[in-house]
PDB file of C-alpha atoms in Angstrom:
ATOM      1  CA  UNK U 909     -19.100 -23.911  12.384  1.00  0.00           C
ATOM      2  CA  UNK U 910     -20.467 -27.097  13.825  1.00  0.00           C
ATOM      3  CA  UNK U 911     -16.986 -28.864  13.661  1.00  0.00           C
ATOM      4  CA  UNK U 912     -15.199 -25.555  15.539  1.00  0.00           C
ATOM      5  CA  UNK U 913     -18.255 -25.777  17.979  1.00  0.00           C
ATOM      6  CA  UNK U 914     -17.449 -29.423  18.647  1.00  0.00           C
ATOM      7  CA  UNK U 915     -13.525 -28.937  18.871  1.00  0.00           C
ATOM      8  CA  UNK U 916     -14.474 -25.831  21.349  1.00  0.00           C
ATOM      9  CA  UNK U 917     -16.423 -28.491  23.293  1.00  0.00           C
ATOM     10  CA  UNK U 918     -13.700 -30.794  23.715  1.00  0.00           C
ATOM     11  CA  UNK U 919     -10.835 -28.248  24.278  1.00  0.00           C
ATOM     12  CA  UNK U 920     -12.703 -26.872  27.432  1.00  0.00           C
ATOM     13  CA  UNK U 921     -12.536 -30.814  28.899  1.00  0.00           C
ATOM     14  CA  UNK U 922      -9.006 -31.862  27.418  1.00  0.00           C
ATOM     15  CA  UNK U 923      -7.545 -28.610  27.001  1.00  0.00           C
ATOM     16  CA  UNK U 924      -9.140 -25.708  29.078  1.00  0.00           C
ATOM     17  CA  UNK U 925      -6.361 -23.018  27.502  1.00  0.00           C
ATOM     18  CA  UNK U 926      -7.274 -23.555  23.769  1.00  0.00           C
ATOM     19  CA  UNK U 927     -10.948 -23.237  24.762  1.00  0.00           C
ATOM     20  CA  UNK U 928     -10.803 -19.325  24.298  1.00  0.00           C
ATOM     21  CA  UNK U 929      -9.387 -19.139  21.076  1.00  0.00           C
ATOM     22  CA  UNK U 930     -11.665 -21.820  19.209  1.00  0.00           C
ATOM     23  CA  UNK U 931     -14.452 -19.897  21.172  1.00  0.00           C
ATOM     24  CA  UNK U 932     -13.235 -16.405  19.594  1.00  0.00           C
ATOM     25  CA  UNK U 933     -12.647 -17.794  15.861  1.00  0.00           C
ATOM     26  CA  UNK U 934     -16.160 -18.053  15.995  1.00  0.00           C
ATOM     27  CA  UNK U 935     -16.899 -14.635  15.332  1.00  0.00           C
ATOM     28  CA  UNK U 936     -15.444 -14.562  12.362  1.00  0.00           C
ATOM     29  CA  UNK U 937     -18.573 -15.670  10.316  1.00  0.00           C
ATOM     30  CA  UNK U 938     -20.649 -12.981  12.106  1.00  0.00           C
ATOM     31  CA  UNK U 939     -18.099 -10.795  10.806  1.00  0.00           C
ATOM     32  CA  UNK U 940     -17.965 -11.612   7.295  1.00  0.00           C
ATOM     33  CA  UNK U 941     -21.584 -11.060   7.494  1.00  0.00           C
ATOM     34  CA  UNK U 942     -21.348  -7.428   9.116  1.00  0.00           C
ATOM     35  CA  UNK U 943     -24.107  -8.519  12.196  1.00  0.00           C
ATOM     36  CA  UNK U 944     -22.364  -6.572  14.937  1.00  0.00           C
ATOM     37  CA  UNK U 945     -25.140  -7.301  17.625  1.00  0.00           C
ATOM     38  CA  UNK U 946     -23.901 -11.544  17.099  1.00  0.00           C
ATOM     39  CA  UNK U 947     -20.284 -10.143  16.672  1.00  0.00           C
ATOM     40  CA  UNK U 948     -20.877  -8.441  20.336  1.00  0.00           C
ATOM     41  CA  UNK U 949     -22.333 -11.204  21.562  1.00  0.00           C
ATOM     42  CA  UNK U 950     -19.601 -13.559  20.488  1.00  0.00           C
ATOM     43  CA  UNK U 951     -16.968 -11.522  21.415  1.00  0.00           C
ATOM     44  CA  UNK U 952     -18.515 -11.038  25.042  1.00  0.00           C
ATOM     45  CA  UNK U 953     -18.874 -15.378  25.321  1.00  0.00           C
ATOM     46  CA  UNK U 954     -14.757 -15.259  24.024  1.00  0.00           C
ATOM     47  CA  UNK U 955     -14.336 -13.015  26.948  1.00  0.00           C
ATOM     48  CA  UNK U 956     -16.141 -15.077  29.707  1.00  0.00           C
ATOM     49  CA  UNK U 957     -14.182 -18.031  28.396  1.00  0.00           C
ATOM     50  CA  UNK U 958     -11.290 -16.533  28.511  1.00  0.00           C
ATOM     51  CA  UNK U 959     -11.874 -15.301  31.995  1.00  0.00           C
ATOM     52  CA  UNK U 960     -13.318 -19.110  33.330  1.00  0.00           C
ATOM     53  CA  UNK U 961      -9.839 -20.475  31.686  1.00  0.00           C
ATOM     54  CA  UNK U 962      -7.759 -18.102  33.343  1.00  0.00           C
ATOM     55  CA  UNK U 963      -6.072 -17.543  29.946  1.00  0.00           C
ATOM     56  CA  UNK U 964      -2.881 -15.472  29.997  1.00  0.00           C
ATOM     57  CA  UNK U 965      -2.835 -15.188  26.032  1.00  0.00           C
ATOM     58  CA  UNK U 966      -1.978 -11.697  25.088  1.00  0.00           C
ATOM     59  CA  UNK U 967      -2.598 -11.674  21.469  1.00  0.00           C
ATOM     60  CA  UNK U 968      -5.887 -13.502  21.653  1.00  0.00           C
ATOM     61  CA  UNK U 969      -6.697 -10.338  24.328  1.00  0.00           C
ATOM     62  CA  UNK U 970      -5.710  -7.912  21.676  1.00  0.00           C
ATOM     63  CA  UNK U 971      -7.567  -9.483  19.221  1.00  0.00           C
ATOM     64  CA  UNK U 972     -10.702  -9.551  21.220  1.00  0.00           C
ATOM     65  CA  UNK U 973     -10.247  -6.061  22.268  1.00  0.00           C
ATOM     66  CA  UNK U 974      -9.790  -5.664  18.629  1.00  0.00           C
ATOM     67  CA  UNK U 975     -13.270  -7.738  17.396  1.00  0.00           C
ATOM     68  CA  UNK U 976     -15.165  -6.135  20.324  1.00  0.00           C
ATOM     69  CA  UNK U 977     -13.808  -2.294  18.933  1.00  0.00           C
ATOM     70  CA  UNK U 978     -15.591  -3.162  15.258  1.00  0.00           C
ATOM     71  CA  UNK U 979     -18.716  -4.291  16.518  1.00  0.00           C
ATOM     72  CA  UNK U 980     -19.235  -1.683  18.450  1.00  0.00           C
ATOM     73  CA  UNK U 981     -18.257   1.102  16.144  1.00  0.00           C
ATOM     74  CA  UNK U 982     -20.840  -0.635  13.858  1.00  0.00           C
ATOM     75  CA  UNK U 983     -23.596  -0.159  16.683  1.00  0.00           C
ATOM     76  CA  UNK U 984     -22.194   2.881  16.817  1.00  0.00           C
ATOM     77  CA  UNK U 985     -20.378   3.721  19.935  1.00  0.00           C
ATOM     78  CA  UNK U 986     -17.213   5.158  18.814  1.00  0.00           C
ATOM     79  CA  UNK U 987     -15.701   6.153  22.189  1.00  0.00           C
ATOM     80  CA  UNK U 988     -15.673   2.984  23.819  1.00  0.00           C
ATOM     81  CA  UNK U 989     -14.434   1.258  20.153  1.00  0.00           C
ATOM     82  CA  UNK U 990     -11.493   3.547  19.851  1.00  0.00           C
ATOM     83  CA  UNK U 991     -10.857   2.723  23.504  1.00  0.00           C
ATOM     84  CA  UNK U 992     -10.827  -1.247  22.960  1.00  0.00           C
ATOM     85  CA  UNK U 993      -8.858  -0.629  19.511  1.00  0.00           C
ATOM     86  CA  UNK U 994      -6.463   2.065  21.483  1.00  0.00           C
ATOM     87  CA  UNK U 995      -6.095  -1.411  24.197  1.00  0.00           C
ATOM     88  CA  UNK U 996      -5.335  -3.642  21.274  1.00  0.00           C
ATOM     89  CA  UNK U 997      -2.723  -1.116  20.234  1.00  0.00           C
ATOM     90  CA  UNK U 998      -0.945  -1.445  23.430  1.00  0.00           C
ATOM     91  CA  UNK U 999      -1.398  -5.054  23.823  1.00  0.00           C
ATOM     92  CA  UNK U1000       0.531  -5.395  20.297  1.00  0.00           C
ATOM     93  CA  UNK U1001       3.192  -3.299  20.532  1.00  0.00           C
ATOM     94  CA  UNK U1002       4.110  -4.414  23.594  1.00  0.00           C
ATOM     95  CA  UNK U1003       4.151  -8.095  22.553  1.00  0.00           C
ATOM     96  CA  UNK U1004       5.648  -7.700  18.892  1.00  0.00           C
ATOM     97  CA  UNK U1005       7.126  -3.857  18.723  1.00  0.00           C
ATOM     98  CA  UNK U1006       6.311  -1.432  16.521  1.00  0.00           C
ATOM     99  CA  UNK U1007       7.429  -3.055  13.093  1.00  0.00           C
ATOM    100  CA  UNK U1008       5.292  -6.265  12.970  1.00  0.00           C
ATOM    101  CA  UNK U1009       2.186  -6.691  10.761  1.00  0.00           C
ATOM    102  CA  UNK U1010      -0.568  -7.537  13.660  1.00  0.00           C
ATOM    103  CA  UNK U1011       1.144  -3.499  14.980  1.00  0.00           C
ATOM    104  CA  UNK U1012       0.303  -2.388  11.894  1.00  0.00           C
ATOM    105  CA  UNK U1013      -3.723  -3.543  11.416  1.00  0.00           C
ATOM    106  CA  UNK U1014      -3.832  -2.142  15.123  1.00  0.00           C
ATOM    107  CA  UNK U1015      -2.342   1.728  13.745  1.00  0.00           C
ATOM    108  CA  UNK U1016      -5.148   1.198  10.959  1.00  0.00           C
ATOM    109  CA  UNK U1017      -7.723   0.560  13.692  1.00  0.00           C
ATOM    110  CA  UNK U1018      -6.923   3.129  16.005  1.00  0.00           C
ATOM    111  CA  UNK U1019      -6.647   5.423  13.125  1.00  0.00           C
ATOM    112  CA  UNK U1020     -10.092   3.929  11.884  1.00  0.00           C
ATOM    113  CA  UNK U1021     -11.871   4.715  14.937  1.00  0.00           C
ATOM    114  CA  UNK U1022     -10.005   8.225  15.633  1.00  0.00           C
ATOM    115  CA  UNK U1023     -11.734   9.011  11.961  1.00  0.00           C
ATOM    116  CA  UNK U1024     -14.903   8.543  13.414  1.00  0.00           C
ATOM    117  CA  UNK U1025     -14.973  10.319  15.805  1.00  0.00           C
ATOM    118  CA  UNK U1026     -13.824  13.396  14.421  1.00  0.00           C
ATOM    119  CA  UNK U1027      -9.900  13.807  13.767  1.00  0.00           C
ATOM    120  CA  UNK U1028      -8.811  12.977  10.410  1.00  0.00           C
ATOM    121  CA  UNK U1029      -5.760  14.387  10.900  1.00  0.00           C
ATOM    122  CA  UNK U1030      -4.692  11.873  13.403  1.00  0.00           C
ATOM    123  CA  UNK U1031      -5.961   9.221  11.524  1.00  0.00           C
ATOM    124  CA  UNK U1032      -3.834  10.031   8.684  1.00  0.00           C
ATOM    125  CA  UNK U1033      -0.990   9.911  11.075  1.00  0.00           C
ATOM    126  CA  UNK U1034      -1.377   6.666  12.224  1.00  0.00           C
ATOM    127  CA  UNK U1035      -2.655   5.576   8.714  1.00  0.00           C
ATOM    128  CA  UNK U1036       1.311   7.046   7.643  1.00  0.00           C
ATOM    129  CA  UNK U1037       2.902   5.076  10.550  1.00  0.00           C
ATOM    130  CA  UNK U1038       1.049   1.718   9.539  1.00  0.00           C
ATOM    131  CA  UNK U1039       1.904   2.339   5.874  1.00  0.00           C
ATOM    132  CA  UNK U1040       5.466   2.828   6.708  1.00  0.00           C
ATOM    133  CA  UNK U1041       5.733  -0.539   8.583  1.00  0.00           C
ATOM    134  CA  UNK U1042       4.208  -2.419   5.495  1.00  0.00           C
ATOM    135  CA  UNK U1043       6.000  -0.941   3.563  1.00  0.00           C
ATOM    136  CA  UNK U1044       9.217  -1.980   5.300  1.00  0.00           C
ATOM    137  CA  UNK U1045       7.483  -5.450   5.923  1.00  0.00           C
ATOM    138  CA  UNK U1046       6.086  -6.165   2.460  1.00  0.00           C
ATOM    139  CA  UNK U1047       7.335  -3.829  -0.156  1.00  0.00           C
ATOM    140  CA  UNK U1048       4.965  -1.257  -2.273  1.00  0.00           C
ATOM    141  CA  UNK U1049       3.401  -4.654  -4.081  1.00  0.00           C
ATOM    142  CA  UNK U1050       1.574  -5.933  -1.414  1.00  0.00           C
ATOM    143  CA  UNK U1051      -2.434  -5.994  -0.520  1.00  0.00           C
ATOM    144  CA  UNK U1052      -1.935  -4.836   3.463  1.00  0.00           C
ATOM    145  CA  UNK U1053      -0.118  -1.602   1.211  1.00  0.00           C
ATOM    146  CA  UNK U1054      -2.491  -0.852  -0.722  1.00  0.00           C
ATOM    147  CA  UNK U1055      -5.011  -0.758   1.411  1.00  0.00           C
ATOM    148  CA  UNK U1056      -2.744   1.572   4.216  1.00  0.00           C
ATOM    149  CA  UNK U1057      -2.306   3.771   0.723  1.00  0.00           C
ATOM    150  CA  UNK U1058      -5.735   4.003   0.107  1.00  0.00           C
ATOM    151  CA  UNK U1059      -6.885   5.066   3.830  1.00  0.00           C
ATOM    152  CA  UNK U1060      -4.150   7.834   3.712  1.00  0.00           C
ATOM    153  CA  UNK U1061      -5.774   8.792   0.724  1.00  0.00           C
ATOM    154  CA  UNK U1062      -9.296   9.042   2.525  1.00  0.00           C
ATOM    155  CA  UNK U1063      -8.176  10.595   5.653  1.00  0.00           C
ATOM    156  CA  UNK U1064      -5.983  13.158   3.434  1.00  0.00           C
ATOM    157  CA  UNK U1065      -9.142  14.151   1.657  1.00  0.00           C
ATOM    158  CA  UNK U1066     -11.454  14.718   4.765  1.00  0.00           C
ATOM    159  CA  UNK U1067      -8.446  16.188   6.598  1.00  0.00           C
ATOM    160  CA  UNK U1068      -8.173  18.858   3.651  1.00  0.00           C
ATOM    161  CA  UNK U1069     -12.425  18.959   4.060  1.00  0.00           C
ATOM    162  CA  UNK U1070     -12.073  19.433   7.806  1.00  0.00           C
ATOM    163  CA  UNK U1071      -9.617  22.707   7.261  1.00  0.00           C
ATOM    164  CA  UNK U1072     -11.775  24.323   4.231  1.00  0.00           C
ATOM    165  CA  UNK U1073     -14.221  23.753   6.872  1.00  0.00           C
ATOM    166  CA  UNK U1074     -12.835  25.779   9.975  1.00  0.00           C
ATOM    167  CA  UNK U1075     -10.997  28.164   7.488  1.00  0.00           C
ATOM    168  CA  UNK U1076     -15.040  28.982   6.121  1.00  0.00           C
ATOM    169  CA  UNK U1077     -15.990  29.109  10.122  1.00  0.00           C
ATOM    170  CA  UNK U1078     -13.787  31.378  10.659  1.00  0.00           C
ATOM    171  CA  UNK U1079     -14.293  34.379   7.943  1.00  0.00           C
ATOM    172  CA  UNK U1080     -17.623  34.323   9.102  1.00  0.00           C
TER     173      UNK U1080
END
């Protein structure tokens, strides 16, 4: 962290447009960690530098809309996370289309954060669309399709839950 500090430092004086990015990978500690206060805090310094810069990088906008969505689904304000995620989305698909592998980890996070607050079965929609574009990226041996398998298979099971559910509501 020190060194990616230091080459932060020097990228603001020799080169102002990398400044942003080196400033955002330094979340990613915070993240392995699962602090979501420091990952908030990080993402919101990423932001200001990306602002000062006048950076016009896209994906590193996505991906702090992206970063900024977890951390604040982990404090737990769902709304505004599935709103960042739901800008990261857009921000993707409109720089890669909607067969690329950063696309993809966007579906899962929308569909993440639409779990959460409430609708599993729209989750397991976008869970199906992100599963179909690994598996058309990266074949059924792959760990990206395994792990869009295995959130189908959560969102399927709370999905079934959620209709029981209403079904039970509504013979009452």
């Amino acid at each position: 962290m020190d060194h990616l500090r230091e080459w932060q430092e020097h990228a603001t004086q020799f080169a102002p447009k990398r400044s942003p990015r080196l400033t955002w990978l330094q979340i990613y500690p915070s993240v392995h960690r699962r602090q979501p206060r420091e990952i908030q805090r990080s993402v919101e310094r990423a932001f200001a530098e990306y602002k000062r810069q006048g950076c016009d990088d896209d994906a590193l906008l996505a991906s702090l809309y992206n970063d900024h969505a977890y951390a604040l689904h982990d404090l737990g304000d769902m709304k505004r996370a599935l709103g960042l995620a739901e800008k990261a989305l857009a921000i993707r698909r409109r720089l890669f289309g909607d067969r690329h592998p950063d696309t993809a980890n966007s579906l899962n996070n929308v569909a993440f954060q639409v779990n959460a607050i409430g609708n599993p079965g729209f989750a397991l929609e976008l869970a199906e669309q992100a599963l179909a574009i690994r598996r058309e990226l990266f074949g059924e041996c792959h760990p990206d399709t395994a792990t869009s398998l295995n959130n189908i298979a959560g969102y399927t099971s709370l999905k079934f839950l959620f209709e029981k559910a209403n079904i039970i509501l509504s013979i009452s």
